Tab-separated table of C-alpha atoms in Angstrom:
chain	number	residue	atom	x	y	z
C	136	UNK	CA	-3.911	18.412	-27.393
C	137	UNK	CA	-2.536	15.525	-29.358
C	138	UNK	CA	-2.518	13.552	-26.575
C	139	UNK	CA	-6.128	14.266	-25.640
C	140	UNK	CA	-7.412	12.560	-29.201
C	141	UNK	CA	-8.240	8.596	-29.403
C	142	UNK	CA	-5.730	6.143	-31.393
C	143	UNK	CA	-8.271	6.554	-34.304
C	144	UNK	CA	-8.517	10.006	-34.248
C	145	UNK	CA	-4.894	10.217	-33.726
C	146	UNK	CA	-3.855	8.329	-37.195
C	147	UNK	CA	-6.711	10.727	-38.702
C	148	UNK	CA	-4.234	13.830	-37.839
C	149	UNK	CA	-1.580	11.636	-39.344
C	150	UNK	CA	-2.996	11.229	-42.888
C	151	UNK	CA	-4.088	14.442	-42.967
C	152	UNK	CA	-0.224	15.648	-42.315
C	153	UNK	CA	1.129	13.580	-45.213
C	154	UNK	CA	-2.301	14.870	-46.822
C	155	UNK	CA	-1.540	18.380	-46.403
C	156	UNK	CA	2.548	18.248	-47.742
C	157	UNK	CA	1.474	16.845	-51.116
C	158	UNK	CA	1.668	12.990	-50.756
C	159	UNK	CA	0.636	11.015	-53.237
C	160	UNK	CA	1.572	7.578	-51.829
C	161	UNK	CA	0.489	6.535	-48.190
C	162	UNK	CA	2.436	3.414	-46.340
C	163	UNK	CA	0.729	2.153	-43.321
C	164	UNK	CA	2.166	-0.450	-40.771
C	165	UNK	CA	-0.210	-2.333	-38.742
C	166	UNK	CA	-2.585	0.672	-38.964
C	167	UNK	CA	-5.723	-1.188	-37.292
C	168	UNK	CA	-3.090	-3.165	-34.189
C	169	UNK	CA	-4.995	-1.130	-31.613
C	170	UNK	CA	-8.328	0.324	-33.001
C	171	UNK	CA	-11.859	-0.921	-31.979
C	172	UNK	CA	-13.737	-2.148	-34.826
C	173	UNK	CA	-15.564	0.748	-35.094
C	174	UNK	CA	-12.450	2.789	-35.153
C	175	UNK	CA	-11.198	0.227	-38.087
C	176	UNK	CA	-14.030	0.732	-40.205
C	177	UNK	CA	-13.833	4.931	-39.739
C	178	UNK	CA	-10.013	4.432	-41.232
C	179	UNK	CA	-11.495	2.080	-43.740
C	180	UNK	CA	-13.547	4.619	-45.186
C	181	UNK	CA	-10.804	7.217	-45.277
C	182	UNK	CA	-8.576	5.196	-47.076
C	183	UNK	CA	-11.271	4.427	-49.897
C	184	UNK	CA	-11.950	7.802	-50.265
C	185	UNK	CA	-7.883	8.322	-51.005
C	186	UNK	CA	-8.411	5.444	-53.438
C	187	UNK	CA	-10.939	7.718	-55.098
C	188	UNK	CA	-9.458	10.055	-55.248
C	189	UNK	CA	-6.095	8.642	-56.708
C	190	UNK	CA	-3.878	8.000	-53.805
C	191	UNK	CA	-1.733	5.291	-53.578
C	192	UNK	CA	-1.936	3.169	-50.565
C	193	UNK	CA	-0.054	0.260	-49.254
C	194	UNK	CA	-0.690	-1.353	-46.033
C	195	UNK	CA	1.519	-3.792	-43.875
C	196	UNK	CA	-1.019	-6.311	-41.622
C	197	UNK	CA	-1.157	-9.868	-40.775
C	198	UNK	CA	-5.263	-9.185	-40.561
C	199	UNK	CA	-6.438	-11.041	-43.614
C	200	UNK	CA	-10.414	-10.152	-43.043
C	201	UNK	CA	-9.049	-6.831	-43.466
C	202	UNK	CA	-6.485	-7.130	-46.558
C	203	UNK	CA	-9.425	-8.714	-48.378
C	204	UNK	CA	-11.830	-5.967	-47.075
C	205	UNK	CA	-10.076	-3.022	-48.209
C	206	UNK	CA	-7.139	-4.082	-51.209
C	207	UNK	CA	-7.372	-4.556	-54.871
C	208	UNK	CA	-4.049	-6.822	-54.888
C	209	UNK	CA	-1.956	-8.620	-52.592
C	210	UNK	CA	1.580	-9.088	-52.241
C	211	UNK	CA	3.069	-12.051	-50.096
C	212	UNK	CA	6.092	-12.648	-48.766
C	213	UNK	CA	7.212	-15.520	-46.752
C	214	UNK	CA	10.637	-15.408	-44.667
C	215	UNK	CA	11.722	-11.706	-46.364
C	216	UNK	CA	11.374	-13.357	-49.764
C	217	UNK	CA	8.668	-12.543	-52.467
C	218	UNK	CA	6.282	-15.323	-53.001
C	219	UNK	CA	3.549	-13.886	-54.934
C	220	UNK	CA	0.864	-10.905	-56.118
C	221	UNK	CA	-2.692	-11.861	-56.392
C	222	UNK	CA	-5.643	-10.213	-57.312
C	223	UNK	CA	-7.543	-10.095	-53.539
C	224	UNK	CA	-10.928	-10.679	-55.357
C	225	UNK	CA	-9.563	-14.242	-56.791
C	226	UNK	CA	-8.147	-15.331	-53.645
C	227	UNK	CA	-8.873	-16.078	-50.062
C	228	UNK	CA	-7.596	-16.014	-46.511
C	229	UNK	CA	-6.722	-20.087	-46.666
C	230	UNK	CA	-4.922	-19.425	-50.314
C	231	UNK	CA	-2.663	-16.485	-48.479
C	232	UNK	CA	-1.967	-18.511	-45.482
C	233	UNK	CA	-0.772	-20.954	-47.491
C	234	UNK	CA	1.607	-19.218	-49.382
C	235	UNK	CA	3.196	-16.745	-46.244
C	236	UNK	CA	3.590	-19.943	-44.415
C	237	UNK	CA	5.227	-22.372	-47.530
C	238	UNK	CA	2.571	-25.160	-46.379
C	239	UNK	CA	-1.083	-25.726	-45.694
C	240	UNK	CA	-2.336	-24.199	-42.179
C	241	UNK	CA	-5.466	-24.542	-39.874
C	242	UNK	CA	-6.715	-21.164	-39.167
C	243	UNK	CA	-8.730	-22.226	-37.048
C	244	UNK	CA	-7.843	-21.362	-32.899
C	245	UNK	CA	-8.421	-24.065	-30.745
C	246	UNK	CA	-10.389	-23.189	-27.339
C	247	UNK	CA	-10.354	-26.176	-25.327
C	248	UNK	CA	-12.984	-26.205	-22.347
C	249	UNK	CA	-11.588	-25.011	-18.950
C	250	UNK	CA	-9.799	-27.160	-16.805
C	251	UNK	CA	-11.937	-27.331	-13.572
C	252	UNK	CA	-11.616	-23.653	-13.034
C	253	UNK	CA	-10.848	-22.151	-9.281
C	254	UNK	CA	-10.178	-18.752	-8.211
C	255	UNK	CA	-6.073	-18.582	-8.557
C	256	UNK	CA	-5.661	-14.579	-8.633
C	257	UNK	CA	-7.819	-12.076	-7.202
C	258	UNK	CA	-7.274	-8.321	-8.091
C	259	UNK	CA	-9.790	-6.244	-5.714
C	260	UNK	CA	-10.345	-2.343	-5.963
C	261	UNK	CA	-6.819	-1.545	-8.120
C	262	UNK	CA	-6.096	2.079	-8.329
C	263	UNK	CA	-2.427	2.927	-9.966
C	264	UNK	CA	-1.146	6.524	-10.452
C	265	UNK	CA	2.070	6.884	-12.090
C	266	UNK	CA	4.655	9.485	-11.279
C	267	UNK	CA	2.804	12.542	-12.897
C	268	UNK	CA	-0.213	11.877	-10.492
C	269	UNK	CA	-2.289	10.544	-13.839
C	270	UNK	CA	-4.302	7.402	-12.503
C	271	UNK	CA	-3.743	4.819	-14.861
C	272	UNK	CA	-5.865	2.273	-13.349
C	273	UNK	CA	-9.328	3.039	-10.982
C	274	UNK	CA	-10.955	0.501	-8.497
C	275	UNK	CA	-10.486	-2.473	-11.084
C	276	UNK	CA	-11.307	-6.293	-9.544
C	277	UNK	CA	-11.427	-9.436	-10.733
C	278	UNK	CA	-10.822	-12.776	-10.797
C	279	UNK	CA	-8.269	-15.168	-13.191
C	280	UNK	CA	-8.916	-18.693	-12.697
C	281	UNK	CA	-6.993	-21.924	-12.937
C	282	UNK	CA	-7.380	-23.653	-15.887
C	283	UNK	CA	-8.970	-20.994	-17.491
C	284	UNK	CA	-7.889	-17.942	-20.118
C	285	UNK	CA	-8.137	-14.528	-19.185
C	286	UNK	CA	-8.309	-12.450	-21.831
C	287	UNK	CA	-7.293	-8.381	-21.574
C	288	UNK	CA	-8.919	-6.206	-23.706
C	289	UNK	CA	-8.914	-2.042	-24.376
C	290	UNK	CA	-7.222	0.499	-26.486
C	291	UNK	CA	-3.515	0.938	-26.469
C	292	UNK	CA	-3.040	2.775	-23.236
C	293	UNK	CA	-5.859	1.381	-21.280
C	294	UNK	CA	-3.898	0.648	-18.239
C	295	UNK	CA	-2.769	-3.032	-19.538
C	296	UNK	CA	0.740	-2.467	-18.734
C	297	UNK	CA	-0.019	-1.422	-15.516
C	298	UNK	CA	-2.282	-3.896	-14.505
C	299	UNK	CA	0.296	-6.823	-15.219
C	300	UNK	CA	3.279	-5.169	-14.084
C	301	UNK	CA	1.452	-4.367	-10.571
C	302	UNK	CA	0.645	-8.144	-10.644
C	303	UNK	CA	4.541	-9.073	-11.288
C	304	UNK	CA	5.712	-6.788	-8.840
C	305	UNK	CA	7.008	-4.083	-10.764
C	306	UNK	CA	4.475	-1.226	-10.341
C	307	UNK	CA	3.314	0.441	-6.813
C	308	UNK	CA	-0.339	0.518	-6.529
C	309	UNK	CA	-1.589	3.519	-4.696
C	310	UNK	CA	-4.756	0.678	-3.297
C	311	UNK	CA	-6.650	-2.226	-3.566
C	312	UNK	CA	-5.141	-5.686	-3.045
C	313	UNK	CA	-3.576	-8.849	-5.183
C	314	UNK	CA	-4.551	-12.069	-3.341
C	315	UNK	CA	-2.934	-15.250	-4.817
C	316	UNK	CA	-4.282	-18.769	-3.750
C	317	UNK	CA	-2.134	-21.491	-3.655
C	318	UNK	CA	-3.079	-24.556	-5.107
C	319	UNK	CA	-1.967	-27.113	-3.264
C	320	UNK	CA	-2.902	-25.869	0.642
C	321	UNK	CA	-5.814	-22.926	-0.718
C	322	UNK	CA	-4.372	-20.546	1.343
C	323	UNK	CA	-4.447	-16.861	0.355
C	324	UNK	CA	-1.048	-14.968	-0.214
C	325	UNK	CA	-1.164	-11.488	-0.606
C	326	UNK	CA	1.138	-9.160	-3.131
C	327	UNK	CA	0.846	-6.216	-1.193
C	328	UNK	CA	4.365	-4.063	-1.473
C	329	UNK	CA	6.142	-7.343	-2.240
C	330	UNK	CA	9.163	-7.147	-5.644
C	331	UNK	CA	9.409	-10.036	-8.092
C	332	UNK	CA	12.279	-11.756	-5.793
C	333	UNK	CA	9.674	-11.281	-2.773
C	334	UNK	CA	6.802	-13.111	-4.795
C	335	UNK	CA	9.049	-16.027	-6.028
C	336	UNK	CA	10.428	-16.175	-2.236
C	337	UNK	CA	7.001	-16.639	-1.348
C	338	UNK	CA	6.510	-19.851	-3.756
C	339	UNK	CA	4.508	-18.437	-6.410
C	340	UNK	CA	5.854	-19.560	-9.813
C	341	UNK	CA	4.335	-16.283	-11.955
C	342	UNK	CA	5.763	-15.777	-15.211
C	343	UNK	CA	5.590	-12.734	-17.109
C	344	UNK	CA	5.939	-12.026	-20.665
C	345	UNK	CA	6.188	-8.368	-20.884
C	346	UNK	CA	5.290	-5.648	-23.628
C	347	UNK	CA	8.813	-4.468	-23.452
C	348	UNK	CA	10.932	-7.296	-24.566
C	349	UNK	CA	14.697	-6.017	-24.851
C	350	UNK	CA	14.047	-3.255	-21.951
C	351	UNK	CA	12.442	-5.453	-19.618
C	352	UNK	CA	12.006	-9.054	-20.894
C	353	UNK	CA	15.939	-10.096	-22.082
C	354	UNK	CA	19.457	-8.661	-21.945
C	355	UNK	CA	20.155	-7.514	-25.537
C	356	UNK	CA	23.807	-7.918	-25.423
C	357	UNK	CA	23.450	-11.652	-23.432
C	358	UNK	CA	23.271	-14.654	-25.686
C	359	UNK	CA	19.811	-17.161	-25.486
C	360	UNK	CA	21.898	-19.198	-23.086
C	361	UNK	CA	22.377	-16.185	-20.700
C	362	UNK	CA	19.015	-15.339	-21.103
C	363	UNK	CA	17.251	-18.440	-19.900
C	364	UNK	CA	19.699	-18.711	-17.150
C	365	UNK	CA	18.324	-15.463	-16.034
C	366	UNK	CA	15.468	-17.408	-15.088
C	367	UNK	CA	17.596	-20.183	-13.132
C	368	UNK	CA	20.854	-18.513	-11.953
C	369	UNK	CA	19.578	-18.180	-7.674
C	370	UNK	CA	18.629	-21.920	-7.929
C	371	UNK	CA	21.849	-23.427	-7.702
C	372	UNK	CA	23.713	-24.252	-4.447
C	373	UNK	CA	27.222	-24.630	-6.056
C	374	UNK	CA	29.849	-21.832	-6.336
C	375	UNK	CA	30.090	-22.861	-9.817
C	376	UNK	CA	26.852	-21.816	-12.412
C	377	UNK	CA	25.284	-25.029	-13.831
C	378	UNK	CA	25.369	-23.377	-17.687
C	379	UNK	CA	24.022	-26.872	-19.449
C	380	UNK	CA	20.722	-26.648	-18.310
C	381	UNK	CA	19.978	-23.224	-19.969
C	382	UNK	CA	21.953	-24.383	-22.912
C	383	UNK	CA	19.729	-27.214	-23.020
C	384	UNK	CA	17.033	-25.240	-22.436
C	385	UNK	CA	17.615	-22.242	-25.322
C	386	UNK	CA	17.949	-25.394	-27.512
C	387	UNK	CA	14.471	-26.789	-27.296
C	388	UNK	CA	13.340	-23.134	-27.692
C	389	UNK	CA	14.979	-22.519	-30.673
C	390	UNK	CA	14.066	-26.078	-32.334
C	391	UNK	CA	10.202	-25.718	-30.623
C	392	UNK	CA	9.226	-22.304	-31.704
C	393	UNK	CA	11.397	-22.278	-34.822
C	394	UNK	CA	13.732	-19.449	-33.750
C	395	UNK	CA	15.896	-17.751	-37.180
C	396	UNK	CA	19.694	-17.595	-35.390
C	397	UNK	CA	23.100	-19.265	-36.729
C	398	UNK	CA	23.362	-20.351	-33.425
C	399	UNK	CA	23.212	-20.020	-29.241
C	400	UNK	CA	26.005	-17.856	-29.049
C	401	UNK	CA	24.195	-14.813	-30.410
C	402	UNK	CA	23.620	-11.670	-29.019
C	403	UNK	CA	19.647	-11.620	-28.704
C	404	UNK	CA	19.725	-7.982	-29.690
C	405	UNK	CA	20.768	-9.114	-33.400
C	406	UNK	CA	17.639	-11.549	-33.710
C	407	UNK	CA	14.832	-10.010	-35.452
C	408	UNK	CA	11.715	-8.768	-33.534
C	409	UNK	CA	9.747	-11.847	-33.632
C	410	UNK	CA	12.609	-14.359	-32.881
C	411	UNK	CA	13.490	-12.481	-29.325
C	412	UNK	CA	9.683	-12.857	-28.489
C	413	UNK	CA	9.648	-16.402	-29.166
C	414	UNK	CA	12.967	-16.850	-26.763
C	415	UNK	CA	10.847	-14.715	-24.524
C	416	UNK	CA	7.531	-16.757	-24.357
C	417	UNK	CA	9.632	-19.747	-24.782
C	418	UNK	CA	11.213	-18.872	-21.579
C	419	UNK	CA	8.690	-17.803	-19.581
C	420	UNK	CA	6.327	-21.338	-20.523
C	421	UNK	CA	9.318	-23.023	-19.528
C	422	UNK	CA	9.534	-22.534	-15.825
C	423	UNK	CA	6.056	-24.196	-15.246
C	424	UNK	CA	4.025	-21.215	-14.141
C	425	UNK	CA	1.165	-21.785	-12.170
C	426	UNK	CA	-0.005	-17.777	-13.361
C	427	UNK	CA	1.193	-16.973	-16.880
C	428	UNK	CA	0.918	-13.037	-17.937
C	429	UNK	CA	1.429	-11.831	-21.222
C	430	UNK	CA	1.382	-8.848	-22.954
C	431	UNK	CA	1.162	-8.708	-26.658
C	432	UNK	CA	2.789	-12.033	-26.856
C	433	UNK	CA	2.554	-12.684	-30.617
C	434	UNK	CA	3.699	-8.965	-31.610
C	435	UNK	CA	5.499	-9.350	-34.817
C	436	UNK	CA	5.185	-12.894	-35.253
C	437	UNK	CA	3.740	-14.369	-38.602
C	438	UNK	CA	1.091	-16.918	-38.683
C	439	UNK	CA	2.793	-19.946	-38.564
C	440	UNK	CA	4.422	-18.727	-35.288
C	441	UNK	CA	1.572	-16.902	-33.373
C	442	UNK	CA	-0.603	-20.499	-33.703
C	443	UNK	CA	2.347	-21.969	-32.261
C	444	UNK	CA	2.466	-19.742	-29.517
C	445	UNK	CA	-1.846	-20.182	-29.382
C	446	UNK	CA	-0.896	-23.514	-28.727
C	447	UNK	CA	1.307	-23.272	-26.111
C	448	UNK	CA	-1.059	-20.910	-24.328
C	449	UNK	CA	-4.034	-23.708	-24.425
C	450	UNK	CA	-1.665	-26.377	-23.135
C	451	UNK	CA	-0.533	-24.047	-20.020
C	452	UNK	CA	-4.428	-23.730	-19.672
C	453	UNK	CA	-4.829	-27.338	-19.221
C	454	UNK	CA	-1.876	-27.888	-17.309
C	455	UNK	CA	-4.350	-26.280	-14.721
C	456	UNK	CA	-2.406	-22.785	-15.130
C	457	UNK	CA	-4.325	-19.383	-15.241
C	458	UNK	CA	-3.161	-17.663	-17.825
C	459	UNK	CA	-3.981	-13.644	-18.487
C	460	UNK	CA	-3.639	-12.823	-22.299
C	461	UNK	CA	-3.464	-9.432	-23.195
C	462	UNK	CA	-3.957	-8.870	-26.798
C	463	UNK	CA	-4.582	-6.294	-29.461
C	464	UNK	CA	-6.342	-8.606	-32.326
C	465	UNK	CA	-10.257	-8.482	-30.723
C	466	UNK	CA	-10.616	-11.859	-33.562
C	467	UNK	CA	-7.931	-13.763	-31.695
C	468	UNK	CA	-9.122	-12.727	-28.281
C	469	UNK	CA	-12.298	-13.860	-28.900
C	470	UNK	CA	-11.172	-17.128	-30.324
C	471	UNK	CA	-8.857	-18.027	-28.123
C	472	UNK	CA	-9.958	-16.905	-24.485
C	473	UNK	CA	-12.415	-18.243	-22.197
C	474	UNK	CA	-13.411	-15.082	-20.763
C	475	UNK	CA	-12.322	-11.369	-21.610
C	476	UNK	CA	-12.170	-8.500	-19.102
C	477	UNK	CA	-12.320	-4.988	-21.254
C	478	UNK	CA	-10.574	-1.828	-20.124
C	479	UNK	CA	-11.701	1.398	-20.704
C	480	UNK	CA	-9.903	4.679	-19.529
C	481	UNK	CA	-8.091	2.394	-16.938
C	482	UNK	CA	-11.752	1.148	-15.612
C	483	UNK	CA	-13.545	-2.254	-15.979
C	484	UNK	CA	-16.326	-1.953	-18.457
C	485	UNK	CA	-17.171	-5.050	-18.330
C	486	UNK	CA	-16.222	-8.845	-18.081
C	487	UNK	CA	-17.936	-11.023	-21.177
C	488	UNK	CA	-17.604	-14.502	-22.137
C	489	UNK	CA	-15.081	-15.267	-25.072
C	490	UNK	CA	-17.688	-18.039	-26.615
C	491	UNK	CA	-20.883	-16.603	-28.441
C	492	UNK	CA	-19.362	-12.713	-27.437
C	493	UNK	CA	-20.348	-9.432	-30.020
C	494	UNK	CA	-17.677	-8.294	-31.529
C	495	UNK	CA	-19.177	-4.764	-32.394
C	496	UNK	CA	-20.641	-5.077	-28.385
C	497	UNK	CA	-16.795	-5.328	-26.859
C	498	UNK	CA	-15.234	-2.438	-29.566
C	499	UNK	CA	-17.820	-0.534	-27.921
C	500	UNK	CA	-17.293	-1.299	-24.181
C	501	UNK	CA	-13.791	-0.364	-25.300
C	502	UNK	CA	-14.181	3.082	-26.071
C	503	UNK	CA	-16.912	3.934	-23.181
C	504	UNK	CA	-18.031	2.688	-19.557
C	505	UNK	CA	-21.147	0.410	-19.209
C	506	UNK	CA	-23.826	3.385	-18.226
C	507	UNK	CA	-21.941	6.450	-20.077
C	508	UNK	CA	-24.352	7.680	-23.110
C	509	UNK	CA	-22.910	7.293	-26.588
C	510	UNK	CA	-22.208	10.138	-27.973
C	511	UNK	CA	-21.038	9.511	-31.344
């Protein structure tokens, strides 16, 4: 079955399909968002054999390693407008940045040290099954710290979603525990059965920046004012709901994070991908978290914006805030997070540090448990 196959193996059945019917021109979006580097370098190879034998292939990816690993020529654009084609040979990554961005950018990720680290969150023995009786997580534990980022790792479908959304609330776990220890009197407050409203009742500040931004994140059909004041409409006492503080809030998000809209009043469902997740993160940084969870938070953004968000990320870190940063670039998780716990088949296979950590070493733990034989 289809659904038995790997994402690699998966997006092999896929080329072979357009293959098969006769194309002669192959457009690929993001093709490498969610494949280990391993898995990268298999697609690699069947894309220069199409080259060979006269295909024509054009691939969408903000990965510039890869677009000068693999193209011949290079087409920017910067805000839906055509900047420039170059020949990839004669340029480089800084040359590119430059010219998708309009100005000169540091693509370099900053990784401050962590802020005297203590244990903030502790996951012990996690076992999810959804509805279907599939476990999606088994026995996982760990520990996010204060001060400290906690990167995700794993395959799309690794049990990500679940793991923050049982965090936040959202998902039943079938066992295990989420202990969260306050910072000011150490005492431990368990999750156990408790919703969002239950969790915030209890005096946790957790934000949450999920995957699923119109379905779960914002109200599509809400304006950004609306939306923040989802965040803020239980806190007033007065019959009447204080609107200026949201406004005043969806302002600095707009002007911070550079957020494309004609104005406030706008439906968020008309903004374009990457504008409703910077109202999102915006948002969610805003209500001064003392956890921070996000999932895929710098989907769809281009460069300029995803180092802006990288930056708000390290300054939530040294606010003291443990932050858990689940990501699909392996570069910018490695770059970015302190430590990275990889999933694999909704397991642990292991927790390595983000400084000095193998690339190759994590794309394997990845796709198979610490102890399992490799059987490629």
């Amino acid at each position: 079955k289809i659904y038995d196959l790997s994402v690699s193996q998966k997006q092999t059945v896929e080329i072979v399909k357009v293959l098969y019917r006769g194309a002669e021109i192959l457009i690929l979006d993001e093709p490498t968002a969610v494949l280990t580097p391993q898995e990268t370098e298999k697609l690699f190879n069947i894309l220069r054999n199409m080259r060979k034998a006269g295909k024509t292939i054009v691939i969408i990816t903000h990965k510039l390693h890869e677009v000068e690993e693999i193209s011949d020529r290079v087409v920017v654009l910067h805000r839906g407008k055509f900047v420039g084609s170059l020949v990839t040979r004669d340029t480089n990554a800084a040359e590119m940045t430059n010219m998708m961005v309009g100005r000169s950018v540091s693509l370099n990720i900053k990784r401050p040290d962590p802020v005297d680290p203590k244990p903030r969150l502790m996951v012990k023995n996690l076992t999810v099954t959804d509805k279907d009786g599939i476990t999606k997580l088994s026995d996982v534990s760990f520990t996010a710290n204060s001060g400290e980022i906690l990167g995700i790792a794993g395959i799309s479908g690794c049990g990500q979603k679940e793991l923050l959304e049982s965090i936040a609330g959202l998902q039943v776990y079938e066992s295990g525990s989420i202990i969260y220890i306050d910072p000011e009197s150490g005492e431990e407050v368990p999750f156990a059965g408790k919703d969002p409203r239950e969790i915030l009742a209890l005096g946790v500040m957790l934000s949450f920046v999920p995957e699923d931004r119109l379905g779960m994140g914002l109200v599509g059909n809400m304006d950004l004012t609306n939306n923040m004041m989802l965040r803020s409409f239980r806190k007033g006492k007065s019959v009447f709901t204080d609107r200026k503080t949201p406004q005043q809030l969806a302002g600095n998000v707009v002007k911070k994070l550079e957020v494309t809209t004609p104005n406030l009043t706008i439906p968020v469902r008309r903004l374009s991908g990457g504008n409703v997740q910077k109202v999102l993160v915006g948002r969610e940084i805003s209500s001064a978290p003392t956890v921070l969870m996000t999932a895929y938070a710098v989907r769809g953004l281009d460069i300029n914006s995803s180092y802006t968000i990288y930056d708000l990320v390290n300054q939530q870190k040294q606010n003291g805030v443990a932050v858990i940063f689940v990501g699909e670039d392996l570069d910018v998780l490695l770059e970015l997070c302190d430590r990275i716990l990889v999933l694999c088949g909704g397991k642990v296979s292991g927790i390595v540090p983000g400084r000095g950590a193998d690339k190759n070493e994590v794309g394997l733990m990845m796709t198979r448990l610490k102890g399992d034989k490799d059987n490629e």
